[in-house]
Tab-separated table of C-alpha atoms and ligand atoms in Angstrom:
chain	number	residue	atom	x	y	z
A	1	MET	CA	-29.405	49.302	-43.336
A	2	ARG	CA	-28.709	48.013	-39.640
A	3	THR	CA	-30.244	45.084	-38.341
A	4	PRO	CA	-30.634	43.716	-34.630
A	5	GLN	CA	-27.813	41.225	-33.591
A	6	VAL	CA	-29.542	37.989	-33.145
A	7	ALA	CA	-29.327	36.127	-29.647
A	8	GLY	CA	-31.405	33.817	-27.936
A	9	ALA	CA	-33.059	30.621	-28.985
A	10	GLY	CA	-36.276	31.776	-30.669
A	11	ALA	CA	-35.343	30.598	-34.126
A	12	ASP	CA	-37.723	27.660	-33.835
A	13	ARG	CA	-40.793	29.809	-33.411
A	14	SER	CA	-42.637	32.188	-36.071
A	15	VAL	CA	-45.242	34.766	-35.397
A	16	THR	CA	-47.808	36.172	-37.518
A	17	ILE	CA	-48.035	40.075	-37.750
A	18	TYR	CA	-51.507	41.239	-38.448
A	19	GLU	CA	-51.174	44.566	-39.910
A	20	VAL	CA	-53.687	47.209	-39.166
A	21	GLY	CA	-52.248	50.306	-40.261
A	22	ALA	CA	-54.512	50.835	-43.325
A	23	ARG	CA	-57.525	50.421	-41.146
A	24	ASP	CA	-56.744	51.363	-37.487
A	25	GLY	CA	-54.062	54.029	-38.626
A	26	LEU	CA	-56.021	55.733	-41.198
A	27	GLN	CA	-59.375	55.570	-39.558
A	28	ASN	CA	-58.123	58.170	-37.048
A	29	GLU	CA	-56.305	60.779	-39.202
A	30	LYS	CA	-57.668	64.276	-39.265
A	31	THR	CA	-57.666	64.482	-42.861
A	32	THR	CA	-58.973	61.569	-44.999
A	33	VAL	CA	-56.110	60.041	-47.001
A	34	PRO	CA	-56.904	59.841	-50.928
A	35	THR	CA	-58.174	56.252	-52.054
A	36	ALA	CA	-55.010	55.939	-54.467
A	37	ILE	CA	-52.496	56.585	-51.475
A	38	LYS	CA	-54.182	54.027	-49.422
A	39	ALA	CA	-54.004	51.491	-52.269
A	40	GLU	CA	-50.262	52.309	-52.515
A	41	PHE	CA	-49.708	51.964	-48.830
A	42	ILE	CA	-51.288	48.558	-48.873
A	43	GLY	CA	-49.432	47.628	-51.811
A	44	ARG	CA	-46.211	48.383	-50.310
A	45	LEU	CA	-47.071	46.698	-47.429
A	46	VAL	CA	-47.554	43.401	-49.312
A	47	GLU	CA	-44.227	43.903	-50.968
A	48	ALA	CA	-42.701	44.343	-47.515
A	49	GLY	CA	-44.017	40.783	-46.627
A	50	LEU	CA	-46.913	41.561	-44.257
A	51	PRO	CA	-48.919	38.329	-44.320
A	52	ILE	CA	-52.115	39.729	-43.172
A	53	ILE	CA	-53.195	43.246	-43.858
A	54	GLU	CA	-56.533	44.558	-42.697
A	55	ALA	CA	-57.793	47.122	-45.546
A	56	THR	CA	-60.667	49.005	-44.213
A	57	SER	CA	-63.975	49.119	-42.564
A	58	PHE	CA	-67.342	48.902	-43.855
A	59	VAL	CA	-68.971	50.938	-41.050
A	60	HIS	CA	-71.358	53.761	-41.349
A	61	PRO	CA	-69.420	56.345	-43.514
A	62	THR	CA	-70.662	59.213	-41.333
A	63	TRP	CA	-69.252	57.624	-38.135
A	64	VAL	CA	-65.625	57.110	-39.634
A	65	PRO	CA	-65.569	59.350	-42.863
A	66	GLN	CA	-61.788	58.488	-43.261
A	67	LEU	CA	-62.966	54.865	-44.499
A	68	ALA	CA	-66.129	55.859	-46.261
A	69	ASP	CA	-63.821	55.107	-49.611
A	70	ALA	CA	-64.005	51.301	-48.594
A	71	ALA	CA	-65.694	50.028	-51.849
A	72	ASP	CA	-63.478	52.392	-54.105
A	73	LEU	CA	-60.439	50.979	-52.282
A	74	MET	CA	-61.512	47.318	-52.924
A	75	GLU	CA	-61.925	48.090	-56.550
A	76	LEU	CA	-58.176	49.594	-56.694
A	77	LEU	CA	-57.007	46.525	-54.905
A	78	GLY	CA	-58.663	44.056	-57.413
A	79	GLU	CA	-58.391	40.332	-56.397
A	80	ARG	CA	-55.850	40.430	-54.056
A	81	GLY	CA	-58.017	42.971	-51.907
A	82	LYS	CA	-60.625	40.132	-51.280
A	83	ASP	CA	-58.083	38.011	-48.965
A	84	MET	CA	-57.533	41.221	-46.843
A	85	PRO	CA	-59.950	41.348	-43.494
A	86	VAL	CA	-62.271	44.346	-43.170
A	87	LEU	CA	-64.283	45.483	-40.251
A	88	VAL	CA	-67.886	45.000	-40.382
A	89	PRO	CA	-70.087	46.012	-37.370
A	90	ASN	CA	-73.570	44.672	-38.641
A	91	GLU	CA	-75.446	42.884	-41.285
A	92	ARG	CA	-75.434	46.138	-43.423
A	93	GLY	CA	-71.546	46.225	-43.392
A	94	LEU	CA	-71.443	42.496	-44.019
A	95	GLU	CA	-73.824	42.885	-47.069
A	96	ARG	CA	-71.440	45.653	-48.597
A	97	ALA	CA	-68.434	43.489	-47.948
A	98	LEU	CA	-70.021	40.303	-49.474
A	99	LYS	CA	-71.140	42.310	-52.525
A	100	LEU	CA	-67.378	42.925	-53.095
A	101	GLY	CA	-66.451	39.187	-52.664
A	102	MET	CA	-64.560	39.862	-49.365
A	103	ARG	CA	-63.357	36.300	-47.685
A	104	HIS	CA	-62.459	37.675	-44.035
A	105	VAL	CA	-64.214	39.996	-41.945
A	106	ALA	CA	-63.816	41.162	-38.235
A	107	ILE	CA	-66.603	42.217	-35.842
A	108	PHE	CA	-65.479	44.388	-32.915
A	109	GLY	CA	-67.296	44.334	-29.527
A	110	SER	CA	-66.525	46.217	-26.435
A	111	ALA	CA	-65.858	44.979	-22.801
A	112	THR	CA	-67.581	47.783	-21.361
A	113	GLU	CA	-70.983	49.495	-21.471
A	114	THR	CA	-69.960	52.925	-22.130
A	115	PHE	CA	-67.502	52.303	-25.171
A	116	ALA	CA	-70.135	49.885	-26.480
A	117	ARG	CA	-72.589	52.797	-26.664
A	118	ARG	CA	-70.032	55.332	-27.924
A	119	ASN	CA	-68.692	53.237	-30.566
A	120	LEU	CA	-71.548	51.084	-31.602
A	121	ASN	CA	-74.459	52.899	-30.485
A	122	ARG	CA	-75.443	49.742	-28.741
A	123	GLY	CA	-75.407	48.665	-24.856
A	124	LEU	CA	-73.069	45.785	-23.720
A	125	ASP	CA	-75.748	43.206	-24.356
A	126	GLU	CA	-77.358	44.864	-27.149
A	127	GLN	CA	-74.026	44.588	-29.215
A	128	PHE	CA	-74.473	40.763	-29.188
A	129	ALA	CA	-77.886	41.129	-30.929
A	130	MET	CA	-76.096	42.946	-33.820
A	131	PHE	CA	-73.047	40.737	-33.952
A	132	GLU	CA	-74.924	37.255	-33.905
A	133	PRO	CA	-76.759	37.385	-37.258
A	134	THR	CA	-73.762	39.122	-38.867
A	135	VAL	CA	-71.510	36.406	-38.075
A	136	ARG	CA	-74.050	33.765	-38.638
A	137	ARG	CA	-74.535	35.098	-42.085
A	138	ALA	CA	-70.692	35.517	-42.728
A	139	ARG	CA	-70.236	31.998	-41.562
A	140	ASP	CA	-72.925	30.661	-43.814
A	141	ALA	CA	-71.348	32.485	-46.651
A	142	GLY	CA	-68.074	30.748	-46.110
A	143	LEU	CA	-66.456	33.715	-44.699
A	144	ASP	CA	-63.682	33.730	-41.699
A	145	VAL	CA	-64.555	35.941	-38.886
A	146	ARG	CA	-62.321	37.411	-36.373
A	147	ALA	CA	-63.472	39.060	-33.259
A	148	TYR	CA	-61.909	42.083	-31.518
A	149	VAL	CA	-62.882	42.761	-27.969
A	150	SER	CA	-61.758	46.385	-26.936
A	151	MET	CA	-61.074	48.040	-23.633
A	152	CYS	CA	-59.479	44.950	-22.063
A	153	PHE	CA	-57.075	46.926	-19.805
A	154	GLY	CA	-59.287	49.998	-18.888
A	155	ASP	CA	-61.593	52.342	-20.187
A	156	PRO	CA	-61.444	56.106	-20.320
A	157	TRP	CA	-64.917	56.708	-18.790
A	158	GLU	CA	-65.295	53.710	-16.429
A	159	GLY	CA	-61.445	53.341	-15.409
A	160	ASP	CA	-60.534	49.810	-14.438
A	161	VAL	CA	-61.997	46.988	-16.176
A	162	PRO	CA	-62.381	43.665	-14.371
A	163	ILE	CA	-60.360	40.545	-15.871
A	164	GLU	CA	-63.650	38.294	-15.500
A	165	GLN	CA	-65.750	40.991	-17.357
A	166	VAL	CA	-63.326	40.933	-20.411
A	167	VAL	CA	-63.119	37.128	-20.464
A	168	GLU	CA	-66.826	36.718	-20.172
A	169	VAL	CA	-67.424	39.362	-23.203
A	170	GLY	CA	-64.492	38.129	-25.283
A	171	LYS	CA	-65.494	34.423	-25.028
A	172	ARG	CA	-69.050	35.245	-25.980
A	173	LEU	CA	-67.809	37.030	-28.985
A	174	PHE	CA	-65.389	34.360	-30.062
A	175	ASP	CA	-68.274	31.589	-29.416
A	176	LEU	CA	-70.435	33.421	-32.244
A	177	GLY	CA	-68.316	31.651	-34.557
A	178	ALA	CA	-65.013	33.530	-34.764
A	179	SER	CA	-61.661	31.866	-35.623
A	180	GLN	CA	-59.588	34.173	-33.379
A	181	LEU	CA	-60.009	36.869	-30.754
A	182	SER	CA	-58.111	39.963	-30.689
A	183	LEU	CA	-57.736	41.521	-27.121
A	184	GLY	CA	-57.397	45.254	-27.646
A	185	ASP	CA	-55.817	47.621	-25.473
A	186	THR	CA	-57.508	50.484	-27.006
A	187	ILE	CA	-56.175	53.392	-25.005
A	188	GLY	CA	-52.835	51.944	-24.411
A	189	VAL	CA	-52.858	51.710	-20.595
A	190	GLY	CA	-52.248	47.983	-20.076
A	191	THR	CA	-48.903	46.828	-18.408
A	192	ALA	CA	-46.915	43.490	-18.733
A	193	ASN	CA	-48.439	41.672	-15.724
A	194	HIS	CA	-52.006	42.603	-16.788
A	195	VAL	CA	-51.229	41.046	-20.214
A	196	THR	CA	-50.014	37.835	-18.468
A	197	ALA	CA	-53.078	37.802	-16.220
A	198	LEU	CA	-55.327	38.138	-18.915
A	199	ILE	CA	-54.259	35.808	-21.170
A	200	ALA	CA	-54.112	33.009	-18.396
A	201	ALA	CA	-57.566	33.864	-17.541
A	202	PHE	CA	-58.807	33.194	-21.122
A	203	THR	CA	-56.632	30.042	-21.189
A	204	GLU	CA	-58.324	28.858	-17.794
A	205	ALA	CA	-61.868	29.611	-19.548
A	206	GLY	CA	-60.983	27.068	-22.196
A	207	MET	CA	-59.334	28.969	-24.944
A	208	GLY	CA	-56.108	28.219	-26.745
A	209	VAL	CA	-53.389	30.755	-27.125
A	210	ASP	CA	-53.568	29.910	-30.899
A	211	GLN	CA	-56.894	31.413	-30.929
A	212	LEU	CA	-56.047	34.770	-29.098
A	213	ALA	CA	-54.150	37.591	-30.678
A	214	VAL	CA	-52.954	40.929	-28.874
A	215	HIS	CA	-53.756	44.429	-30.278
A	216	PHE	CA	-51.874	47.036	-28.444
A	217	HIS	CA	-51.845	50.778	-28.570
A	218	ASP	CA	-48.872	52.689	-27.280
A	219	THR	CA	-50.266	55.595	-25.695
A	220	TYR	CA	-48.230	55.104	-22.347
A	221	GLY	CA	-45.323	53.584	-24.216
A	222	GLN	CA	-46.075	50.179	-22.995
A	223	ALA	CA	-47.014	48.394	-26.376
A	224	LEU	CA	-43.747	46.702	-27.018
A	225	ALA	CA	-43.278	45.446	-23.331
A	226	ASN	CA	-46.969	43.965	-23.501
A	227	ALA	CA	-46.159	42.345	-26.748
A	228	HIS	CA	-43.087	40.679	-25.147
A	229	ALA	CA	-45.189	39.559	-22.231
A	230	ALA	CA	-47.822	38.007	-24.607
A	231	LEU	CA	-44.946	36.306	-26.561
A	232	GLN	CA	-43.827	34.783	-23.225
A	233	SER	CA	-47.454	33.514	-22.648
A	234	GLY	CA	-47.389	31.890	-26.131
A	235	ILE	CA	-49.324	34.194	-28.260
A	236	THR	CA	-48.211	33.871	-31.943
A	237	THR	CA	-50.424	36.731	-33.551
A	238	PHE	CA	-49.621	40.224	-33.128
A	239	ASP	CA	-51.577	43.141	-34.311
A	240	ALA	CA	-49.343	46.141	-35.200
A	241	SER	CA	-49.589	49.127	-37.469
A	242	ALA	CA	-46.737	50.268	-39.874
A	243	GLY	CA	-45.147	53.492	-38.552
A	244	GLY	CA	-47.183	53.458	-35.501
A	245	LEU	CA	-50.140	54.898	-37.016
A	246	GLY	CA	-53.379	54.585	-35.225
A	247	GLY	CA	-56.214	55.174	-32.779
A	248	CYS	CA	-59.976	55.002	-32.334
A	249	PRO	CA	-61.942	58.191	-33.069
A	250	TYR	CA	-64.439	57.088	-30.477
A	251	ALA	CA	-61.985	56.439	-27.643
A	252	GLU	CA	-60.627	59.504	-25.582
A	253	SER	CA	-56.961	59.178	-25.194
A	254	ALA	CA	-56.291	56.614	-27.750
A	255	THR	CA	-53.125	57.152	-29.773
A	256	GLY	CA	-51.226	54.955	-32.268
A	257	ASN	CA	-50.809	51.009	-32.330
A	258	LEU	CA	-47.697	49.267	-31.525
A	259	ALA	CA	-45.409	50.267	-34.545
A	260	THR	CA	-44.793	47.060	-36.788
A	261	GLU	CA	-41.233	48.092	-37.116
A	262	ASP	CA	-40.513	48.117	-33.415
A	263	LEU	CA	-42.124	44.705	-33.303
A	264	VAL	CA	-40.250	43.247	-36.255
A	265	TRP	CA	-37.025	44.632	-34.612
A	266	MET	CA	-37.625	43.068	-31.188
A	267	LEU	CA	-38.696	39.809	-32.927
A	268	HIS	CA	-35.947	39.458	-35.345
A	269	GLY	CA	-33.383	40.149	-32.493
A	270	MET	CA	-34.876	37.058	-30.633
A	271	GLY	CA	-34.310	34.886	-33.898
A	272	ILE	CA	-38.235	34.900	-34.402
A	273	ASP	CA	-39.216	34.704	-38.130
A	274	THR	CA	-41.932	37.098	-39.238
A	275	GLY	CA	-41.456	37.201	-43.176
A	276	VAL	CA	-41.202	40.800	-42.897
A	277	ASP	CA	-38.442	42.751	-44.852
A	278	LEU	CA	-37.619	45.715	-42.345
A	279	ALA	CA	-35.871	47.785	-44.976
A	280	LYS	CA	-39.057	47.918	-47.221
A	281	LEU	CA	-41.349	48.301	-44.304
A	282	VAL	CA	-39.246	51.372	-42.979
A	283	GLU	CA	-39.097	52.806	-46.290
A	284	THR	CA	-43.190	52.665	-46.577
A	285	SER	CA	-43.457	54.092	-43.323
A	286	VAL	CA	-41.078	57.105	-44.398
A	287	TRP	CA	-43.151	57.377	-47.495
A	288	MET	CA	-46.598	57.395	-45.838
A	289	ALA	CA	-45.256	59.974	-43.038
A	290	ALA	CA	-44.427	62.157	-46.003
A	291	GLN	CA	-48.012	61.783	-47.462
A	292	LEU	CA	-49.568	62.647	-44.004
A	293	GLY	CA	-47.191	65.555	-43.387
A	294	ARG	CA	-45.538	64.458	-39.892
A	295	PRO	CA	-42.836	62.054	-38.613
A	296	SER	CA	-43.758	58.593	-37.555
A	297	PRO	CA	-43.868	58.047	-33.979
A	298	SER	CA	-42.093	54.538	-34.364
A	299	ARG	CA	-38.512	54.333	-32.656
A	300	VAL	CA	-37.378	52.152	-35.292
A	301	VAL	CA	-38.583	54.339	-38.252
A	302	THR	CA	-36.990	57.375	-36.532
A	303	ALA	CA	-33.598	55.477	-36.086
A	304	LEU	CA	-33.349	53.764	-39.431
A	305	GLY	CA	-35.535	56.274	-41.581
A	306	ALA	CA	-32.945	58.741	-42.997
A	307	GLU	CA	-31.682	56.978	-45.783
A	308	PHE	CA	-35.274	56.615	-47.270
A	309	ALA	CA	-36.211	60.453	-46.729
A	310	THR	CA	-36.844	62.195	-49.952
B	401	LIG	P1	-76.544	53.498	-36.077
B	401	LIG	O1	-76.527	54.775	-36.197
B	401	LIG	O2	-77.034	52.837	-34.700
B	401	LIG	O3	-77.167	52.652	-37.147
B	401	LIG	O4	-74.756	52.868	-36.057
B	401	LIG	P2	-78.419	51.793	-37.558
B	401	LIG	O5	-78.239	50.308	-37.484
B	401	LIG	O6	-79.400	52.367	-36.672
B	401	LIG	O7	-78.687	52.134	-38.960
B	401	LIG	C1	-78.779	53.677	-39.227
B	401	LIG	C2	-78.647	53.854	-40.674
B	401	LIG	O8	-77.281	53.620	-40.852
B	401	LIG	C3	-79.459	53.065	-41.726
B	401	LIG	O9	-79.797	53.778	-42.873
B	401	LIG	C4	-78.259	52.037	-42.045
B	401	LIG	O10	-78.854	51.398	-43.401
B	401	LIG	C5	-77.091	52.690	-41.969
B	401	LIG	P3	-81.231	54.424	-43.331
B	401	LIG	O11	-82.017	53.051	-43.162
B	401	LIG	O12	-81.486	55.298	-41.845
B	401	LIG	O13	-80.884	55.097	-44.366
B	401	LIG	N1	-75.958	51.946	-41.800
B	401	LIG	C6	-74.789	51.528	-42.580
B	401	LIG	N2	-74.598	52.095	-43.621
B	401	LIG	C7	-73.347	51.795	-44.256
B	401	LIG	N3	-72.531	50.746	-43.570
B	401	LIG	C8	-72.953	50.215	-42.397
B	401	LIG	C9	-74.085	50.774	-41.946
B	401	LIG	N4	-74.688	50.454	-40.661
B	401	LIG	C10	-75.877	51.017	-40.640
B	401	LIG	N5	-72.146	49.176	-41.847
B	401	LIG	C11	-73.048	51.587	-36.516
B	401	LIG	C12	-74.478	51.827	-35.642
B	401	LIG	C13	-72.526	50.179	-35.641
B	401	LIG	C14	-73.347	51.323	-37.932
B	401	LIG	C15	-72.075	52.718	-36.012
B	401	LIG	O14	-72.129	52.750	-34.892
B	401	LIG	C16	-70.734	52.626	-36.604
B	401	LIG	O15	-70.753	52.474	-37.881
B	401	LIG	N6	-69.808	52.213	-35.852
B	401	LIG	C17	-68.343	52.031	-36.273
B	401	LIG	C18	-67.341	52.810	-35.367
B	401	LIG	C19	-66.120	52.589	-35.773
B	401	LIG	O16	-65.835	51.986	-36.777
B	401	LIG	N7	-65.080	52.686	-34.804
B	401	LIG	C20	-63.521	52.338	-34.921
B	401	LIG	C21	-63.181	50.955	-35.427
B	401	LIG	S1	-63.190	50.006	-33.379
B	401	LIG	C22	-61.569	50.239	-33.090
B	401	LIG	O17	-60.737	50.833	-33.660
B	401	LIG	C23	-60.948	49.373	-31.931
B	401	LIG	C24	-60.073	48.287	-32.444
B	401	LIG	O18	-58.937	48.759	-33.364
B	401	LIG	C25	-59.632	47.434	-31.312
B	401	LIG	C26	-59.112	48.117	-29.980
B	401	LIG	O19	-58.145	49.048	-30.449
B	401	LIG	O20	-59.387	48.038	-28.937
B	401	LIG	C27	-60.969	47.283	-33.587
B	402	LIG	MG1	-57.251	49.637	-32.223
């Protein structure tokens, strides 16, 4: 299979890809993917070398019916599933995760009032009352906590979102006791200079680039350019979804995440190590596209996938 020609001086850098296809990708599918297919998808992602795979969400099952099988999925994944992060919005979700022995959870806050209400049924300030005891109990139980902040680059209902507002909410979420804050461009409207400015604002507010991750959706075709801008700013953790699956059911106009294959192609071409086997990953996304009955939106999967089509 073709690989990118390596050019540049990136060989001394490595990045971590935080794979969200099984969670962010499958939460937005019209039909619910059978649990066994999800488990096989995750198993293939492990085989392809993805170091972190967010598996599912312990949210209210009627809010996200596509992930209502979280406990069954964990049973299928067995011991290795316990090291895969899962979303928990509240103490009820945490209790479900703790019962199954999960070791990494992620809370997900909103930088805007409207999305907080639509996604969490809570106001901007009220969300902290839900997250604070959740993070405290998770940390007391020895779990690692990631925090997401959504709508960092724009909101479908409120329009532009001031950088200061994003930094204030994001830092507040992180300071609850998270080890990492993932900056979400939930609806994919961000552009490169905006990414640079937001990361700079977080570092000026005292956060290290090693504490930040970026989470781009590709609605306007900017996700890879934005990832490159974040890389230039020193970010080393990138969220991406195999085949470019994804979107948030509670965010109008949100489409798929940055495709993991497209990110890997760019990074490998820059001589930056990811530990990912691109051929196995493309094969996985071709297989998953067949399960879903539609082609992957990833450019790299489109370019390289033919040899894996059945
Ligand atoms: P609510 O209706 O306000 O819940 O929903 P509540 O606290 O009032 O509780 C009502 C009932 O739900 C109670 O049961 C609870 O026990 C139960 P009852 O006493 O009436 O029998 N309940 C639960 N059951 C199972 N699991 C739970 C749970 N919580 C309560 N965890 C809630 C509030 C937060 C639960 C709801 O709004 C919700 O589940 N939201 C999740 C939405 C979601 O998952 N969105 C997608 C993920 S975010 C995203 O994709 C963005 C991201 O990718 C980053 C980016 O792109 O920006 C991360
Ligand atoms: Mg997302």
